[in-house]
Tab-separated table of C-alpha atoms and ligand atoms in Angstrom:
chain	number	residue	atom	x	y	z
A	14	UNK	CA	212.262	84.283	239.117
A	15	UNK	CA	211.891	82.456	242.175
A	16	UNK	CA	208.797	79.908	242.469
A	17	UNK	CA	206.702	80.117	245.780
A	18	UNK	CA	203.818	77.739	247.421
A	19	UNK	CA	202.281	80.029	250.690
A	20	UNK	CA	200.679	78.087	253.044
A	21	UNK	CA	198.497	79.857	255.508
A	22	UNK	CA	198.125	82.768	252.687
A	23	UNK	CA	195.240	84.412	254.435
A	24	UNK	CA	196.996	83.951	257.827
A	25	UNK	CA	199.478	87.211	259.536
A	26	UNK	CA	202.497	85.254	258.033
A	27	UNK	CA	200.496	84.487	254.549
A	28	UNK	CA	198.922	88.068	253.785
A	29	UNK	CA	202.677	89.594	254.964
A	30	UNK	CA	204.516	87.437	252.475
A	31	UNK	CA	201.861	88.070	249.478
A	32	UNK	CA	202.582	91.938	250.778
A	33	UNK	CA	206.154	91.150	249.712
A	34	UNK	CA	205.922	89.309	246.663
A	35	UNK	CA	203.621	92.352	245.364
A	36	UNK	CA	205.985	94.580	245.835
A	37	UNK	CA	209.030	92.121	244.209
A	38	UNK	CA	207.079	90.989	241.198
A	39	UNK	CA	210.168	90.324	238.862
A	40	UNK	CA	211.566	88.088	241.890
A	41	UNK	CA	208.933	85.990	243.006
A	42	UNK	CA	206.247	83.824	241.296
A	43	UNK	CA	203.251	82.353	243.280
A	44	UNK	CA	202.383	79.423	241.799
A	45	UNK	CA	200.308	77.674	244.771
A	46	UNK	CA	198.162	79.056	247.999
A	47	UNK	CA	196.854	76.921	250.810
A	48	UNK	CA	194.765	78.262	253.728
A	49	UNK	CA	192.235	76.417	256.313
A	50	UNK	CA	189.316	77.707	254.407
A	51	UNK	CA	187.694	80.278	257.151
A	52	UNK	CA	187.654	83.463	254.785
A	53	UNK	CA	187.173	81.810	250.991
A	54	UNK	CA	186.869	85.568	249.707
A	55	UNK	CA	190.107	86.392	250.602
A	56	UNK	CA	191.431	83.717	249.192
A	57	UNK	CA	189.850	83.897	245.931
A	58	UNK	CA	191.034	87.345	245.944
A	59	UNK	CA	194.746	85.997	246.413
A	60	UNK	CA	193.980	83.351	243.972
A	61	UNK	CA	193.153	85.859	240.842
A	62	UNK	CA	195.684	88.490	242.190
A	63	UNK	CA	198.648	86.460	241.882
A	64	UNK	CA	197.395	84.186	238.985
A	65	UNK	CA	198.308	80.905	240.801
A	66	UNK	CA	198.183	77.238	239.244
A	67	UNK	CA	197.224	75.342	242.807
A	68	UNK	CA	194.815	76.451	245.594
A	69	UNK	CA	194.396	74.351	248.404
A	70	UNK	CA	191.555	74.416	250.994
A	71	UNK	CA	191.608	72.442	254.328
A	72	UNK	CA	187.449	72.629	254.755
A	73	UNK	CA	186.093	71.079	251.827
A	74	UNK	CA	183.379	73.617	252.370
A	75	UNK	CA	184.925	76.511	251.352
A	76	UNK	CA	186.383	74.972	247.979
A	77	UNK	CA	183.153	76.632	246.067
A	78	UNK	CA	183.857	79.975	246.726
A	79	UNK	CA	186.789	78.842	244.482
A	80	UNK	CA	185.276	77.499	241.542
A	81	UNK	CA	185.824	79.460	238.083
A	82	UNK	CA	189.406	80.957	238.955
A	83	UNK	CA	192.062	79.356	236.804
A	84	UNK	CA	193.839	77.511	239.144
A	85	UNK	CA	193.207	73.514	240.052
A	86	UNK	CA	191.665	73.170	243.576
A	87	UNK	CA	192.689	70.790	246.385
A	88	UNK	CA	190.412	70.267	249.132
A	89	UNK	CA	190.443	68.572	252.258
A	90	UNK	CA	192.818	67.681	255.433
A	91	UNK	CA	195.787	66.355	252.901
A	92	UNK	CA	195.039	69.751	250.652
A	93	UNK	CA	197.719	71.716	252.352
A	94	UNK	CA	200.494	68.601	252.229
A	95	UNK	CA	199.927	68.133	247.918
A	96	UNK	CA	200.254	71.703	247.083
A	97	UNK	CA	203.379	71.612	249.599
A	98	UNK	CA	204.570	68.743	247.905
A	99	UNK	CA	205.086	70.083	244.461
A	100	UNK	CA	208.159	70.484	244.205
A	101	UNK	CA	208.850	74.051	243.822
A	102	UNK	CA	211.903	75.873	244.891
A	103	UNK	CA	210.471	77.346	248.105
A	104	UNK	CA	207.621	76.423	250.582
A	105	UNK	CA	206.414	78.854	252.601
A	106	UNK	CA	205.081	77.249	255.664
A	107	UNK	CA	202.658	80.011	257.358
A	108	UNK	CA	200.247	77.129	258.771
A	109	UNK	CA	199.405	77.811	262.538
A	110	UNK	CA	199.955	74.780	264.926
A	111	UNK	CA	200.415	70.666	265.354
A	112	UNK	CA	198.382	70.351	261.704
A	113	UNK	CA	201.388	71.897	259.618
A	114	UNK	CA	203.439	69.060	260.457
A	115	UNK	CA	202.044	66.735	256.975
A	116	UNK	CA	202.857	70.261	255.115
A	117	UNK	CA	206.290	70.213	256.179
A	118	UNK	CA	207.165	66.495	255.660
A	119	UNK	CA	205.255	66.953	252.248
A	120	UNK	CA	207.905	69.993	251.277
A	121	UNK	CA	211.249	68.599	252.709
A	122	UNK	CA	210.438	65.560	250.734
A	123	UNK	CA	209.642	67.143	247.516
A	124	UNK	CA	212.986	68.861	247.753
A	125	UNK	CA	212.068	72.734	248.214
A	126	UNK	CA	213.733	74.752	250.411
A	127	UNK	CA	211.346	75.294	253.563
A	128	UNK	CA	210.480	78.990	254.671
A	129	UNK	CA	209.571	77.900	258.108
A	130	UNK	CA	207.008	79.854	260.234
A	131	UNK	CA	205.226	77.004	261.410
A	132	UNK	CA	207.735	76.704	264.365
A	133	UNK	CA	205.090	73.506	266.102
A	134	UNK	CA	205.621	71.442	262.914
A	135	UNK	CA	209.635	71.554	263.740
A	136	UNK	CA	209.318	70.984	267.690
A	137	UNK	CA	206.198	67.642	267.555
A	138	UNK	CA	208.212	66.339	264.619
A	139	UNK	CA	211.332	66.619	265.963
A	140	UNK	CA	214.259	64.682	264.445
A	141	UNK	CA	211.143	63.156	262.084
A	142	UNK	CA	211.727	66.690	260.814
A	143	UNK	CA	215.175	67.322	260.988
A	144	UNK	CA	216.271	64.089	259.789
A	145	UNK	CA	214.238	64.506	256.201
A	146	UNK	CA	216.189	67.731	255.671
A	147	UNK	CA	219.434	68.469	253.801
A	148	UNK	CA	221.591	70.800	255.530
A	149	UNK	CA	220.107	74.782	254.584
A	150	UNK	CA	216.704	73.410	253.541
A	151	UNK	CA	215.060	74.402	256.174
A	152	UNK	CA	215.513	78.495	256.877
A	153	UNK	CA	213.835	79.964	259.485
A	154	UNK	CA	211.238	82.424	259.234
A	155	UNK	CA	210.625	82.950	263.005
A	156	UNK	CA	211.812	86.202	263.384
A	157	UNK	CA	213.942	85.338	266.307
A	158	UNK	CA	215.628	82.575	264.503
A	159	UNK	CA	215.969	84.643	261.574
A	160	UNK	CA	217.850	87.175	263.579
A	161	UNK	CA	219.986	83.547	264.712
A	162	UNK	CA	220.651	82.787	261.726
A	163	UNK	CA	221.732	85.888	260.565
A	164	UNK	CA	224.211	86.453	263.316
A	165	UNK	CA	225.305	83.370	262.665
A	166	UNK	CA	226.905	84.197	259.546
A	167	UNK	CA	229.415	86.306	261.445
A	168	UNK	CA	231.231	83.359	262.776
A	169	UNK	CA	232.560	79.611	262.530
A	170	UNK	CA	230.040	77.285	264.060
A	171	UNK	CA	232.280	75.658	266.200
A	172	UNK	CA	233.066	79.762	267.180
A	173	UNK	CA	229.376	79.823	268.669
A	174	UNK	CA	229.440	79.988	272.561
A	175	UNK	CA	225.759	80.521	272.916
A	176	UNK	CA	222.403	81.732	271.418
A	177	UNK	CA	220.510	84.408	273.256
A	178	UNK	CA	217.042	84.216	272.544
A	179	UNK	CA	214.785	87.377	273.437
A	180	UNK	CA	211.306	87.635	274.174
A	181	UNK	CA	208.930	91.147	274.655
A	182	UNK	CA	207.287	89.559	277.440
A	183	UNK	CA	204.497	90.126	276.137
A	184	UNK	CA	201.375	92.274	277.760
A	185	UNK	CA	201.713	90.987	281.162
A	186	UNK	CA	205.719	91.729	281.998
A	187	UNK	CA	206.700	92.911	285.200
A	188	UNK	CA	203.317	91.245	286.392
A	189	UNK	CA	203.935	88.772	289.499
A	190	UNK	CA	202.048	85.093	289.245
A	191	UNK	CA	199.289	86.652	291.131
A	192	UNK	CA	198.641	89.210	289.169
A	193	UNK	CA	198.012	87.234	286.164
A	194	UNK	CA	194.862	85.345	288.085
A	195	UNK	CA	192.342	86.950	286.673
A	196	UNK	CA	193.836	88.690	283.093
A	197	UNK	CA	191.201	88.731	280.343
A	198	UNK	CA	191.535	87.404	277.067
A	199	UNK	CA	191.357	90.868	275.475
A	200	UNK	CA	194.246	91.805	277.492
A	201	UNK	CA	196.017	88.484	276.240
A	202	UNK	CA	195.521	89.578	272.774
A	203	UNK	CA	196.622	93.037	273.111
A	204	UNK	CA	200.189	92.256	271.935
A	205	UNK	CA	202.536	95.756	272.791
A	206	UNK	CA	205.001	95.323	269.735
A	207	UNK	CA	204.228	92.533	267.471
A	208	UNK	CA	200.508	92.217	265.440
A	209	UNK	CA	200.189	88.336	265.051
A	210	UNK	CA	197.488	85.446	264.787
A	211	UNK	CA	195.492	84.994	268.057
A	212	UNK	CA	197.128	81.804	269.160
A	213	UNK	CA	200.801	83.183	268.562
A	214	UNK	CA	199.777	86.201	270.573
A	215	UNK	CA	198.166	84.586	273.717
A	216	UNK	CA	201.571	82.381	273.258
A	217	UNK	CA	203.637	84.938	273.851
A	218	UNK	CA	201.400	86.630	276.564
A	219	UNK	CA	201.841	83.220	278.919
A	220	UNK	CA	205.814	82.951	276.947
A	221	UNK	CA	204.935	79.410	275.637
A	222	UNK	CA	205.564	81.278	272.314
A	223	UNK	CA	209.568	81.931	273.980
A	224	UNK	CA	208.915	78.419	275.068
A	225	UNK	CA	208.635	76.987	271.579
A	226	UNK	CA	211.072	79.371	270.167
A	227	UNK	CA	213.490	77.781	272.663
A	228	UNK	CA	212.977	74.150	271.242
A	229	UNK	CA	212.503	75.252	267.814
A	230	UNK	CA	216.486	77.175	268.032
A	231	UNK	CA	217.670	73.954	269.653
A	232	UNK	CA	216.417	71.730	266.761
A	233	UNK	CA	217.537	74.335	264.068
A	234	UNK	CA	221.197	75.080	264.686
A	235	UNK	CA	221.648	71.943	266.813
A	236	UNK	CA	222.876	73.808	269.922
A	237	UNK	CA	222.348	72.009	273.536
A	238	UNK	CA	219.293	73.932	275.424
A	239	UNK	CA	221.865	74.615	277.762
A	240	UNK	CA	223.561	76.865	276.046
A	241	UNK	CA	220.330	78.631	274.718
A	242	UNK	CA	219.516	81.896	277.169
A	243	UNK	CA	216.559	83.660	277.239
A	244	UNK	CA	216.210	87.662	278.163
A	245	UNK	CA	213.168	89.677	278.340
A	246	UNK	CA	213.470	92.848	275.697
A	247	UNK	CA	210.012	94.634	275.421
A	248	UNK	CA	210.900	96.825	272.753
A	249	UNK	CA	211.197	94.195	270.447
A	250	UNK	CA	213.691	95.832	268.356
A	251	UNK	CA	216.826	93.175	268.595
A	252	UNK	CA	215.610	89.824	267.669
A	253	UNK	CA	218.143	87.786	269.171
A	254	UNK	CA	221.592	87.690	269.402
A	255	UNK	CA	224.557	84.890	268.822
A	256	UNK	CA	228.181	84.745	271.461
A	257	UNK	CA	230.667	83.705	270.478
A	258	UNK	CA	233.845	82.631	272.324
A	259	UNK	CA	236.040	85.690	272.141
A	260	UNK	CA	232.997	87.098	274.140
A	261	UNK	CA	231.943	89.113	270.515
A	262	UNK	CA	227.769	88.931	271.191
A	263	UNK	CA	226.619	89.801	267.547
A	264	UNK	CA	222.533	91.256	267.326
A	265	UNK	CA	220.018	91.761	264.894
A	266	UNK	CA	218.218	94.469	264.891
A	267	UNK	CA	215.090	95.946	263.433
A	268	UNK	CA	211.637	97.597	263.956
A	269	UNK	CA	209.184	94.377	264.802
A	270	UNK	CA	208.097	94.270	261.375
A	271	UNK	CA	207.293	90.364	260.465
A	272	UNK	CA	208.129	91.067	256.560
A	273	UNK	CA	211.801	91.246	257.099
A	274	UNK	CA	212.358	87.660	257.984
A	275	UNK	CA	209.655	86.721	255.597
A	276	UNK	CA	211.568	88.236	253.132
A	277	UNK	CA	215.202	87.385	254.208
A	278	UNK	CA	212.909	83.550	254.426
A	279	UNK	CA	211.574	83.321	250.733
A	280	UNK	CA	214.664	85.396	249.323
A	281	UNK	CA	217.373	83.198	250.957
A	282	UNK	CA	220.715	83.630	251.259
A	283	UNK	CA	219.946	86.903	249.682
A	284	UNK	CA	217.993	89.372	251.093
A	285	UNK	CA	214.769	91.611	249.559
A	286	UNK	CA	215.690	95.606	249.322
A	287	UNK	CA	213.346	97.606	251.373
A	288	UNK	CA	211.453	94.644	252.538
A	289	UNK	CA	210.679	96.602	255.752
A	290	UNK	CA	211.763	100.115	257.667
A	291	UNK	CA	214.813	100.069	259.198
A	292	UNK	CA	215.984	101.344	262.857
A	293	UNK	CA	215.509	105.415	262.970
A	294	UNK	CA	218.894	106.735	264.690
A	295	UNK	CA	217.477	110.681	264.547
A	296	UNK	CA	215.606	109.955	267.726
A	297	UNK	CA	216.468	108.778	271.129
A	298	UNK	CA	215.819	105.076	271.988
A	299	UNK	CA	216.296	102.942	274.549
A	300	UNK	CA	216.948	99.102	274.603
A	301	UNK	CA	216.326	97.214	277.712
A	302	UNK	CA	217.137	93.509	279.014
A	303	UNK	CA	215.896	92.085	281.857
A	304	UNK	CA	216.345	88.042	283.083
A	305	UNK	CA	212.686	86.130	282.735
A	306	UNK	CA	210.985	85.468	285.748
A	307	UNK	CA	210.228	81.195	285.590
A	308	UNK	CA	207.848	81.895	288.381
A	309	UNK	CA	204.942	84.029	287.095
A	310	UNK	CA	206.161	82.660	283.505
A	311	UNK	CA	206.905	78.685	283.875
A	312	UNK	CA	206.312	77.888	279.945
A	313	UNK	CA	209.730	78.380	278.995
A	314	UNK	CA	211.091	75.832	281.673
A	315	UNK	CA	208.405	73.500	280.608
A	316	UNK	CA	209.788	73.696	277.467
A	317	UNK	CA	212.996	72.975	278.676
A	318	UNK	CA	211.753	69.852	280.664
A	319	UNK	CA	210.098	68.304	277.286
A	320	UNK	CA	213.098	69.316	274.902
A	321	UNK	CA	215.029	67.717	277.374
A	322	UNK	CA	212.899	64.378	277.500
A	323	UNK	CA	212.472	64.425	273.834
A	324	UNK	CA	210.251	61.146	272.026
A	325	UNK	CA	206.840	63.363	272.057
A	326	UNK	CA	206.954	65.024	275.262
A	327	UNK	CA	207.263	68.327	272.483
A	328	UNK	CA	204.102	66.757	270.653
A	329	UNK	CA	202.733	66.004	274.307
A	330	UNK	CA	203.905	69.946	275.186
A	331	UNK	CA	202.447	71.703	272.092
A	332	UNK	CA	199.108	69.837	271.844
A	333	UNK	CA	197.945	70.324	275.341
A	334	UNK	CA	199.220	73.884	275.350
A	335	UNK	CA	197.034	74.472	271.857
A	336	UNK	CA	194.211	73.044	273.352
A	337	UNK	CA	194.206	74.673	277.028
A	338	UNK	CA	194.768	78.311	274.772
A	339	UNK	CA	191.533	77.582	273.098
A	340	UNK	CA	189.845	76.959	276.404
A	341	UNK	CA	191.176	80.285	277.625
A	342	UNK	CA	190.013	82.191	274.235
A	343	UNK	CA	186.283	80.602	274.992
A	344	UNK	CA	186.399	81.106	278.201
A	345	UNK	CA	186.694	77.884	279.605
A	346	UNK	CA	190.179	78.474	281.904
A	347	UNK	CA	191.737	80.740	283.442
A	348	UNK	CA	195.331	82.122	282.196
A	349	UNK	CA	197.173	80.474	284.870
A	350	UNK	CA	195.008	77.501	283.968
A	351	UNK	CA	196.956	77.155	280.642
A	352	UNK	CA	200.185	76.321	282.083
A	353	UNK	CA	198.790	74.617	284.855
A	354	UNK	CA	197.164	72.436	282.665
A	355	UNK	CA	200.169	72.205	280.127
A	356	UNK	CA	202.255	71.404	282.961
A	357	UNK	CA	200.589	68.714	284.438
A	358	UNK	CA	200.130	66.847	281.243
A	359	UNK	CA	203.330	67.412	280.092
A	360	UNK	CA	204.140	65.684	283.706
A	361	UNK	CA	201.826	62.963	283.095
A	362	UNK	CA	202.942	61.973	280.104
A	363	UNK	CA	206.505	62.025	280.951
A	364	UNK	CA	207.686	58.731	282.685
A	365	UNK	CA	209.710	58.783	285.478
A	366	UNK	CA	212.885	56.862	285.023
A	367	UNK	CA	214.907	57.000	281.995
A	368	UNK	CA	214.425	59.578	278.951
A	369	UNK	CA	212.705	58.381	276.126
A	370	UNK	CA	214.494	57.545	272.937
A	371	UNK	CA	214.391	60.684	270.505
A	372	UNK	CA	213.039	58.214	267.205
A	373	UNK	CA	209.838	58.651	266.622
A	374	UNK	CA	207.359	57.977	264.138
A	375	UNK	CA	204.418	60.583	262.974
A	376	UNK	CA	202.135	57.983	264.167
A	377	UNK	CA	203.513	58.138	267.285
A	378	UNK	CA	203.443	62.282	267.295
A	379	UNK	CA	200.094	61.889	266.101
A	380	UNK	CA	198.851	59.636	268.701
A	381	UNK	CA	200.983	61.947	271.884
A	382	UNK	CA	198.828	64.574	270.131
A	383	UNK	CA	195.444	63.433	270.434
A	384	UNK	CA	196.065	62.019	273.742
A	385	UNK	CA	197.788	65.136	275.474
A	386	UNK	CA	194.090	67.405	273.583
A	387	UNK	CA	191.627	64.562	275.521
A	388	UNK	CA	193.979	64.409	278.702
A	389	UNK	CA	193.637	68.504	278.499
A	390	UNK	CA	189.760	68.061	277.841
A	391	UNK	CA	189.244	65.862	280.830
A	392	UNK	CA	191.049	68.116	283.518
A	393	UNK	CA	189.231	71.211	281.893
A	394	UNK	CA	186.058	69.482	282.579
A	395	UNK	CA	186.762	68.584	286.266
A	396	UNK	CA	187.773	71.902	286.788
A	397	UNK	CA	184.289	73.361	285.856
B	429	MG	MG1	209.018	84.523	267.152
């Protein structure tokens, strides 16, 4: 029996991996939930399903809903990071954004292996993350860099040519830059193969999602970004691939089903039977690749640029790019506004002259953070 904390438990990534644990119940034992608090039912509902010990709400608000189940409630912004911090043998991370960052720290530290689907707490922290994991403690739960990984075990690492990252391309592929002027953001959220949060799914509709995945595969198997490719694949159905140098390209593939790499995630190195359908071969199918187009889609070389800076130009990166999404989802900016305004920040913040050095302290991630969400702020407001 294999003792879980889920963070983000009423999240896509949370609700999936309770899904799974239901179904494995001599394999898995939840002994502690966190969430951010906006639907208390659900989580008392999680809270009394799974008979947990530790339930931790991020707005203090929602902590009454709570009151009378058995389990010992932690509320607040440090809720998340003490129920992380327990020390059990896996965390699963399932936080979205820049605030799953204390989470992470708070798991790695306590020892547990970390189930990582809170890719942004990886790319701001950076080798702050890295650097307070053990080599295998952190396994990735991104589906991409689950497929990664699992190719990966088909070779030597210093066999690995390069890592070929694919992305769906989300709603708007094929579209040219000036046909993405004026998309809505119910056509942002209308996600043609994977059924995510809102902020993942607007993520991948501009590719900042690819973007992220692109630093976050970097950081992970500690390959140089140049020898990380991206290819468009809108059926979603291989998750990425691994070369190696014979010119042997190993893929993963599977029906975009997120419970697979949550599975393979909290299950590691072993993997969960049936923990999602499997490719059909009784009917035809077709796989397609196709190169990205930087133009109409300039996240993923933004990426690039900040990976390549390092210091917090990630933090700088991800912060403005969470902030300009929630001006788009309000209304406040365009779509092309979000990686305008990502870029330019980004741009800002990046010195010219020599890189910056890659230590960095959370204060300092912290700081890059709020600075980058006011610097996004301000240029939203001259815009209007
Ligand atoms: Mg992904």
């Amino acid at each position: 029996m294999r003792d879980l904390v889920i963070l983000g438990s009423t999240g896509s990534i949370g609700t999936q991996a309770l899904d799974v644990v239901a179904r494995n119940p001599g394999r898995f034992r939840v002994v502690g939930l966190a969430a951010g608090g906006s639907d208390p039912a659900l989580l008392r509902q999680q809270v009394e399903a799974f008979g947990v010990e530790h339930v931790a709400v991020a707005d203090e608000s929602a902590a009454e809903p709570l009151a009378g189940t058995s389990a010992r409630i932690h509320a607040g912004p440090e809720a998340a990071a003490e129920v992380a911090g327990l020390g059990v043998h896996t965390v699963l991370n399932g936080i979205t954004g820049a605030v799953g960052l204390g989470p992470t720290l708070a798991a790695l530290t306590a020892g547990s292996v970390l189930a990582l689907a809170n890719k942004e707490s990886l790319i701001i922290g950076g080798e702050l993350v890295t650097s307070a994991a053990r080599p295998g403690q952190i396994v990735p739960v991104d589906s991409e860099h689950s497929a990664m990984a699992q190719c990966l075990r088909s070779g030597q690492p210093d066999e690995v040519r390069k890592l070929i990252l694919t992305a769906s391309g989300g709603p708007f592929r094929g579209r040219t830059r000036a046909e993405l002027a004026d998309v809505s953001v119910e056509e942002a959220l209308a996600h043609p193969t994977w059924d995510m949060g809102p902020v993942v799914t607007i993520n991948s509709a501009t590719l900042m999602n690819k973007g992220l995945e692109l630093i976050e595969a970097h950081l992970l198997f500690d390959i140089p970004l140049d020898r990380i490719e991206v290819v468009v694949h809108p059926q979603s159905i291989v998750h990425s691939m691994v070369e190696f140098f014979d010119g042997s390209t190993i893929a993963q593939a599977s029906p975009p089903d997120m419970r697979l790499p949550i599975a393979l995630g909290i299950g590691w190195p072993d993997r969960v039977e049936d923990a999602a359908p499997a490719c059909d071969w009784s009917t035809a199918a077709t796989w397609e690749f196709f190169p990205l187009d930087d133009e109409a889609f300039p996240a993923v070389g933004l990426a690039a640029l900040a990976a390549r800076h390092g210091g917090v130009a990630p933090a700088v990166l991800n912060a403005a790019n969470e902030e300009a999404v929630e001006a788009f989802r309000t209304g406040r900016l365009g779509f092309l506004g979000i990686s305008d305004l990502v870029g330019r920040t980004l741009k800002e913040a990046i010195p010219s002259g020599a890189p910056a050095g890659n230590r960095v302290t959370l204060e300092d991630v912290m700081e890059a953070d709020t600075r980058a969400r006011a610097r996004v702020r301000d240029l939203i407001e001259g815009i209007r």
